[in-house]
GROMACS .gro file of C-alpha atoms in nm:
model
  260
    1UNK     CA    1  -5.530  -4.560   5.430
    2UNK     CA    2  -5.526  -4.300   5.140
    3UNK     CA    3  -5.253  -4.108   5.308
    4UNK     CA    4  -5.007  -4.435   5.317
    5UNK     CA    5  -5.102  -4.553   4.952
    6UNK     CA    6  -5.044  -4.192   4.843
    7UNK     CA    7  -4.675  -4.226   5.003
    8UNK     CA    8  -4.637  -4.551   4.847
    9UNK     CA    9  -4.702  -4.438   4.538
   10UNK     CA   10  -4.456  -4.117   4.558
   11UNK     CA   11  -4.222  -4.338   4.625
   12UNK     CA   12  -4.210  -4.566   4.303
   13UNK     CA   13  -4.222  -4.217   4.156
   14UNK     CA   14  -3.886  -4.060   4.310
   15UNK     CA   15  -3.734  -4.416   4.193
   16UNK     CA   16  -3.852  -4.382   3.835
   17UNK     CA   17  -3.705  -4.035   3.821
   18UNK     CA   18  -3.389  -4.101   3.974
   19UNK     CA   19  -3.362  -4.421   3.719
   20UNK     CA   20  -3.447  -4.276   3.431
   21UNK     CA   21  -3.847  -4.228   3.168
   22UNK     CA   22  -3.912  -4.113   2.852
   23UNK     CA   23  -4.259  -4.041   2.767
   24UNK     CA   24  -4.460  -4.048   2.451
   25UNK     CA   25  -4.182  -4.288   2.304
   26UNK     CA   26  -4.208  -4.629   2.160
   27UNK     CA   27  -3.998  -4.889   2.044
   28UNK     CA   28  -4.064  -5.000   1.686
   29UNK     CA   29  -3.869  -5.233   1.447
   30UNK     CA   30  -3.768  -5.264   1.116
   31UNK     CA   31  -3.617  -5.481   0.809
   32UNK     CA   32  -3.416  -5.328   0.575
   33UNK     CA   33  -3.479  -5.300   0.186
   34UNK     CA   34  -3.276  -5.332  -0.127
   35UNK     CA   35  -2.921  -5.595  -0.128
   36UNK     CA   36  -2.935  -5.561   0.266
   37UNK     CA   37  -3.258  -5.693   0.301
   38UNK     CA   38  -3.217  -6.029   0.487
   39UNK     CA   39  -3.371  -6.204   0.855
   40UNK     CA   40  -3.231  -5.887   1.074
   41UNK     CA   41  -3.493  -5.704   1.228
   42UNK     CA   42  -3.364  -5.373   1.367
   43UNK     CA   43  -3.511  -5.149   1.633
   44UNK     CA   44  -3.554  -4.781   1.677
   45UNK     CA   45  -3.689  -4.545   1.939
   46UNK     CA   46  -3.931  -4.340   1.829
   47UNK     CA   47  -4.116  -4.022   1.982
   48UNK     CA   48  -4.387  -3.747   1.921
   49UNK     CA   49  -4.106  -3.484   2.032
   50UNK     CA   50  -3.778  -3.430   1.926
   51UNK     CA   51  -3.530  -3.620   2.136
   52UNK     CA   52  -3.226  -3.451   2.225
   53UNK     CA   53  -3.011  -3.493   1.893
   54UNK     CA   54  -3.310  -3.338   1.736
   55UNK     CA   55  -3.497  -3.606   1.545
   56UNK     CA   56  -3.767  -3.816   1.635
   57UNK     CA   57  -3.637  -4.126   1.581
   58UNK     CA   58  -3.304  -4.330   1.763
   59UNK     CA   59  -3.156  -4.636   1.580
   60UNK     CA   60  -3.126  -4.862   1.887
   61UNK     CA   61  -2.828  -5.142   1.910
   62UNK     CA   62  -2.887  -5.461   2.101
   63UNK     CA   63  -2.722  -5.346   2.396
   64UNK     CA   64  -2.941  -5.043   2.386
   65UNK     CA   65  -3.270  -5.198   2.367
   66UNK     CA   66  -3.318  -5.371   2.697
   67UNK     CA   67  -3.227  -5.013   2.857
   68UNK     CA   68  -3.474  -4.800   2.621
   69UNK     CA   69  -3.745  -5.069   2.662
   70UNK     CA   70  -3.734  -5.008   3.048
   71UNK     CA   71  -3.726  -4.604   3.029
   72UNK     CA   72  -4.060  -4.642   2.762
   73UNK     CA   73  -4.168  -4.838   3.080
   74UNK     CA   74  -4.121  -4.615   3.317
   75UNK     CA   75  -4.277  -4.346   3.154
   76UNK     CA   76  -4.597  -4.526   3.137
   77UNK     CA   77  -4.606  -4.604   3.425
   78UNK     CA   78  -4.521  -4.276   3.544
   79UNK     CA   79  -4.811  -4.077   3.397
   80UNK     CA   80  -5.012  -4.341   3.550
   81UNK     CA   81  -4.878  -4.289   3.907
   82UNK     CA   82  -4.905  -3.913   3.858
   83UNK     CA   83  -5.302  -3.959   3.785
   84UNK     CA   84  -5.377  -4.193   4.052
   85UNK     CA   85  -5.122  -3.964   4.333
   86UNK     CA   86  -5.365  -3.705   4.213
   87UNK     CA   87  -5.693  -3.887   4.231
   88UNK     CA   88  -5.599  -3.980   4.614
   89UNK     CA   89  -5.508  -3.620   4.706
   90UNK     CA   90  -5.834  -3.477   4.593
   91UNK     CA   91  -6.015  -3.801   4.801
   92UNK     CA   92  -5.823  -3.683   5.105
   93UNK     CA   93  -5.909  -3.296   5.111
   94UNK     CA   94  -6.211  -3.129   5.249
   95UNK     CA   95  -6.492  -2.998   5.062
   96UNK     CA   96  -6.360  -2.648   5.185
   97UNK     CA   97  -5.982  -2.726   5.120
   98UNK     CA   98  -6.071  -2.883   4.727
   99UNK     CA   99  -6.326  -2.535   4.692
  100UNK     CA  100  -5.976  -2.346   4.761
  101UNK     CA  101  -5.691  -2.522   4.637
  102UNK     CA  102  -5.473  -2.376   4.388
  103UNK     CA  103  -5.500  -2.432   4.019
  104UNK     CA  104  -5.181  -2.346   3.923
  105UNK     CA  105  -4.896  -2.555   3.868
  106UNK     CA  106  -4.620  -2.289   3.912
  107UNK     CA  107  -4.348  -2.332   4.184
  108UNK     CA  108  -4.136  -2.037   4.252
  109UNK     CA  109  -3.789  -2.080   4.393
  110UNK     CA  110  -3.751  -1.916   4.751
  111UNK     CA  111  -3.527  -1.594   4.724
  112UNK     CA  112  -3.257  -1.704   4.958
  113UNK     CA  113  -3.122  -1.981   4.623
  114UNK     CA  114  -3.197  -1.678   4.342
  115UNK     CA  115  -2.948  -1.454   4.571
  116UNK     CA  116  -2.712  -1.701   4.527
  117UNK     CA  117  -2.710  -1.721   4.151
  118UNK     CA  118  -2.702  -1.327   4.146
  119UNK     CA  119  -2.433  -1.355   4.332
  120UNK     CA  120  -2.243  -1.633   4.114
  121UNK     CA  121  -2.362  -1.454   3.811
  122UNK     CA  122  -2.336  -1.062   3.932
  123UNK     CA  123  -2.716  -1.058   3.774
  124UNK     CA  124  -3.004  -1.199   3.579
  125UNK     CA  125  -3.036  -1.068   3.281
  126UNK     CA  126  -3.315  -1.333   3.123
  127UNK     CA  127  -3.539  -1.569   3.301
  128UNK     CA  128  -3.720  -1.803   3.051
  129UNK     CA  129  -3.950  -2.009   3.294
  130UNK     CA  130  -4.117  -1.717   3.527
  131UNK     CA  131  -4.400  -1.514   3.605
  132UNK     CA  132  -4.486  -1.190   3.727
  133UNK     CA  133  -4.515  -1.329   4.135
  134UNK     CA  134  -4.165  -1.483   4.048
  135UNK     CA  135  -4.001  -1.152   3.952
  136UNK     CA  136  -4.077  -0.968   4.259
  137UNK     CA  137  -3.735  -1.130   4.358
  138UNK     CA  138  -3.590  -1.295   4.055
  139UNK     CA  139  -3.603  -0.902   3.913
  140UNK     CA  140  -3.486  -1.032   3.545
  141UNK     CA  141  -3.402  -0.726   3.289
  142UNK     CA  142  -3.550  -0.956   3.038
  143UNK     CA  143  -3.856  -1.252   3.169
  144UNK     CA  144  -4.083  -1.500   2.967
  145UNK     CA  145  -4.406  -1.650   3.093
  146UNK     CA  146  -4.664  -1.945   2.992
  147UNK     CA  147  -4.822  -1.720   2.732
  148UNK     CA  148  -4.467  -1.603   2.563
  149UNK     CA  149  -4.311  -1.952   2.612
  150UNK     CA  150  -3.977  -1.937   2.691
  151UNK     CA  151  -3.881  -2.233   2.435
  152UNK     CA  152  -3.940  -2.015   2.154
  153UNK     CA  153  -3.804  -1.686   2.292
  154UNK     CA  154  -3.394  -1.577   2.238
  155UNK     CA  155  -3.204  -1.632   2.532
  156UNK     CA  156  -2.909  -1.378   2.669
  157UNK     CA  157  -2.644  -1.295   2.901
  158UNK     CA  158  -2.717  -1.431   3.273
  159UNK     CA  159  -2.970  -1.694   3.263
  160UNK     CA  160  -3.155  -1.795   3.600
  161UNK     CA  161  -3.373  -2.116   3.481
  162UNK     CA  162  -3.569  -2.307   3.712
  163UNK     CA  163  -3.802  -2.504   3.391
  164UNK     CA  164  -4.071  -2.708   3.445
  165UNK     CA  165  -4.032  -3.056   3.554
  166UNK     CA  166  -4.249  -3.267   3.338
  167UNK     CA  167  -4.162  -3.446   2.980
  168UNK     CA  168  -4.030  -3.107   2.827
  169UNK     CA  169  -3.756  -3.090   3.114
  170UNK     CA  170  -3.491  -3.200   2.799
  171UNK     CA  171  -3.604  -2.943   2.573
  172UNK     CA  172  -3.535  -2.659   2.822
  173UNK     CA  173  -3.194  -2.756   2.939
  174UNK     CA  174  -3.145  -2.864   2.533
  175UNK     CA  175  -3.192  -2.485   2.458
  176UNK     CA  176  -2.994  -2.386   2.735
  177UNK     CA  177  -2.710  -2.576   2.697
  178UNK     CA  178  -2.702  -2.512   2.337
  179UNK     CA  179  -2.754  -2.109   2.383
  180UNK     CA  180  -2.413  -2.163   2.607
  181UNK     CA  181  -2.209  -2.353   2.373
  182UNK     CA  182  -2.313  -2.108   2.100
  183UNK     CA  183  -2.248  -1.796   2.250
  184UNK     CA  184  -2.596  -1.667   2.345
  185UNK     CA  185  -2.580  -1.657   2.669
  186UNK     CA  186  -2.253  -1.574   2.887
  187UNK     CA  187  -2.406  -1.822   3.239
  188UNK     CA  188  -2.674  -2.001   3.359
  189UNK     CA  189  -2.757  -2.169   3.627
  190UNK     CA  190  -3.029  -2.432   3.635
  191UNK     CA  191  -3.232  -2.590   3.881
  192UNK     CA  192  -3.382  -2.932   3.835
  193UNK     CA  193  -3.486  -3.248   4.005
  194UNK     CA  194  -3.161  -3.522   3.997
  195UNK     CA  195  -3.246  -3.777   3.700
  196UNK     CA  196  -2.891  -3.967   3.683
  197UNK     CA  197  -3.124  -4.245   3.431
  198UNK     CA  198  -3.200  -3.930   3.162
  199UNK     CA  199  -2.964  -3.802   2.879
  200UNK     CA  200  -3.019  -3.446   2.923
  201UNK     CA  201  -2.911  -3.486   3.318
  202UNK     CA  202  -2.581  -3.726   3.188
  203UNK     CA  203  -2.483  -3.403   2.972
  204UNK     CA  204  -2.511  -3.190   3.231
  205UNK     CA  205  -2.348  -3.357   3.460
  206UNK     CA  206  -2.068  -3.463   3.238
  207UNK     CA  207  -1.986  -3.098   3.142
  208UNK     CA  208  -2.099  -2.904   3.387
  209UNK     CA  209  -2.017  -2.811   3.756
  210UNK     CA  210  -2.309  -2.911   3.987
  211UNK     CA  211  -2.421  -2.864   4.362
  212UNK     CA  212  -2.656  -3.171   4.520
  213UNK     CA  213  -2.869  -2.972   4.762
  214UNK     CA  214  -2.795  -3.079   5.119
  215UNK     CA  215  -3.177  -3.045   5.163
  216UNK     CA  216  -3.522  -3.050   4.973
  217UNK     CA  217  -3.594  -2.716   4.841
  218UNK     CA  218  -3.952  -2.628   4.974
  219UNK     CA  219  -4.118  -2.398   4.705
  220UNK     CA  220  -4.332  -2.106   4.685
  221UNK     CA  221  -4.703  -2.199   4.522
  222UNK     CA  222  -4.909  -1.904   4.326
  223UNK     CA  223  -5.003  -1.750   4.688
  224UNK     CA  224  -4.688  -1.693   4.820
  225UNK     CA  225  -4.723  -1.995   5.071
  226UNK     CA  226  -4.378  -2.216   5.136
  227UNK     CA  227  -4.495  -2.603   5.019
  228UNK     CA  228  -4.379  -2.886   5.211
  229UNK     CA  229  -4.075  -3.055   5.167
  230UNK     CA  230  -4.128  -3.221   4.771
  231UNK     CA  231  -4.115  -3.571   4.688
  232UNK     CA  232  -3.748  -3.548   4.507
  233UNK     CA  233  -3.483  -3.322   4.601
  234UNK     CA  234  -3.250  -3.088   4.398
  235UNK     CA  235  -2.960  -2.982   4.168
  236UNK     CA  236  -2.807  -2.661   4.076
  237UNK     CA  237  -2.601  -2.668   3.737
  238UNK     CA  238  -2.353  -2.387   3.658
  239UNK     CA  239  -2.301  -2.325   3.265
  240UNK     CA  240  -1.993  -2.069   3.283
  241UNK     CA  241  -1.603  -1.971   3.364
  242UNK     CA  242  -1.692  -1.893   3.710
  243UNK     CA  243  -1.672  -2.238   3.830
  244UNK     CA  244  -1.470  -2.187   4.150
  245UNK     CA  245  -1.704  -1.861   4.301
  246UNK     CA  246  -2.016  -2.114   4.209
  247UNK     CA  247  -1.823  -2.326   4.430
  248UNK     CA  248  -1.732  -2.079   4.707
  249UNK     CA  249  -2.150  -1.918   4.702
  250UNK     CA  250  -2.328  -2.263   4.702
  251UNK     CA  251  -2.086  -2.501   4.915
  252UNK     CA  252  -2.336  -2.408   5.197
  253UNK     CA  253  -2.643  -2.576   5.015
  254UNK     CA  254  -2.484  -2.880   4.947
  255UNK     CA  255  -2.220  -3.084   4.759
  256UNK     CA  256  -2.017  -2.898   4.497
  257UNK     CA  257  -1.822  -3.138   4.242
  258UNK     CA  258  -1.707  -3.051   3.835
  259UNK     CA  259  -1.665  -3.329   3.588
  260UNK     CA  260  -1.301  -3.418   3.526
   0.00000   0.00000   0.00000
């Protein structure tokens, strides 16, 4: 019975992702002061993180609200689903398998996908989501860890970032995009889960060439073991001139398309 209500409950998960969350944010409202003061009440978005234009706080319209109040939502419910998927998956181990289970939350891409960037990119020059298992084929001149947090690290040249998939997802492709635009870095590519519902995977998809895995990526945990296939499945982004080899290398792993 655990094993079905555990399914059931990825499910509503993979929906809430592919429609859209925001976590830690709330809706509040507002009148304003001084000659405009009047009977408008006005509503903003509000979070404990920056959102991606950099403040903390969104000035919502009415044709706005209805779709912020259903990603604040979704986020709640979200970490609520995560907890409970978890609470079910520890019921249905043995004493043995919960005694040796991994702790670690790291997910290493398989080598056959980080071949295929080097071979978009000619290289990897930084890697600002790794670890020292992940570089034993990611082989980065320049790699960043939990403890040196990528976030806060400069990014350059060929970037290879696979980030991690929980609420600071928008940061990470926020930096990246932004070290691309700037100058910092010369490519990327970026692997994350599809989120068509979230505005950091709208701005990638509306400036960058993509490729929709034709398959769910199976990743490596912490002892080198091949997971099975994950709940949602996969995008690679390409931030560069190169848009036609990215196209050529990766046609093979799925579908290929550029913004117009």
């Amino acid at each position: 019975m655990k094993r079905k209500d555990i399914s059931r409950l990825k499910r509503r998960v993979e929906a809430i992702e592919q429609e859209g969350y925001l976590h830690n944010c709330w809706i509040g409202q507002y009148r304003p002061r001084g000659t405009a003061r009047g009977d408008n009440v006005y509503f903003q978005l509000r979070s404990k993180e920056p959102l991606p234009h950099g403040k903390r706080s969104k000035h919502l319209t009415p044709d706005d609200l209805g779709h912020y109040q259903r990603l604040v939502k979704n986020g709640r419910e979200l970490r609520k689903l995560r907890k409970e998927i978890a609470y079910l998956e520890k019921l249905t181990r043995s004493p043995r398998a919960t005694i040796c289970a991994s702790a670690s939350d790291e997910w290493y891409t398989p080598p056959e996908y980080i071949e295929l960037a080097r071979q978009v990119m000619g290289g990897i020059d930084c890697d600002p989501a790794s670890n020292a298992a992940a570089q034993k084929w990611v082989k980065a001149e320049t790699w960043y860890g939990i403890k040196e947090n990528g976030l806060t690290q400069p990014w350059h040249g060929r970037v290879w970032l696979n980030p991690p998939y929980g609420t600071g997802i928008q940061q990470w492709i926020g930096k990246a995009i932004g070290a691309y635009e700037q100058g910092y870095i010369s490519q990327a590519i970026l692997l994350t889960r599809p989120a068509p519902g979230t505005s950091w995977f709208q701005e990638l998809a509306g400036k960058f060439a993509s490729c929709v895995t034709n398959k769910r990526i199976k990743f490596i945990d912490a002892q080198g073991q091949q997971q099975s296939s994950p709940v949602h499945g996969n995008v690679f982004f390409y931030l560069g001139e190169g848009v036609e080899l990215f196209r050529a290398v990766f046609s093979d792993s799925g579908v290929v398309a550029r913004p117009i």
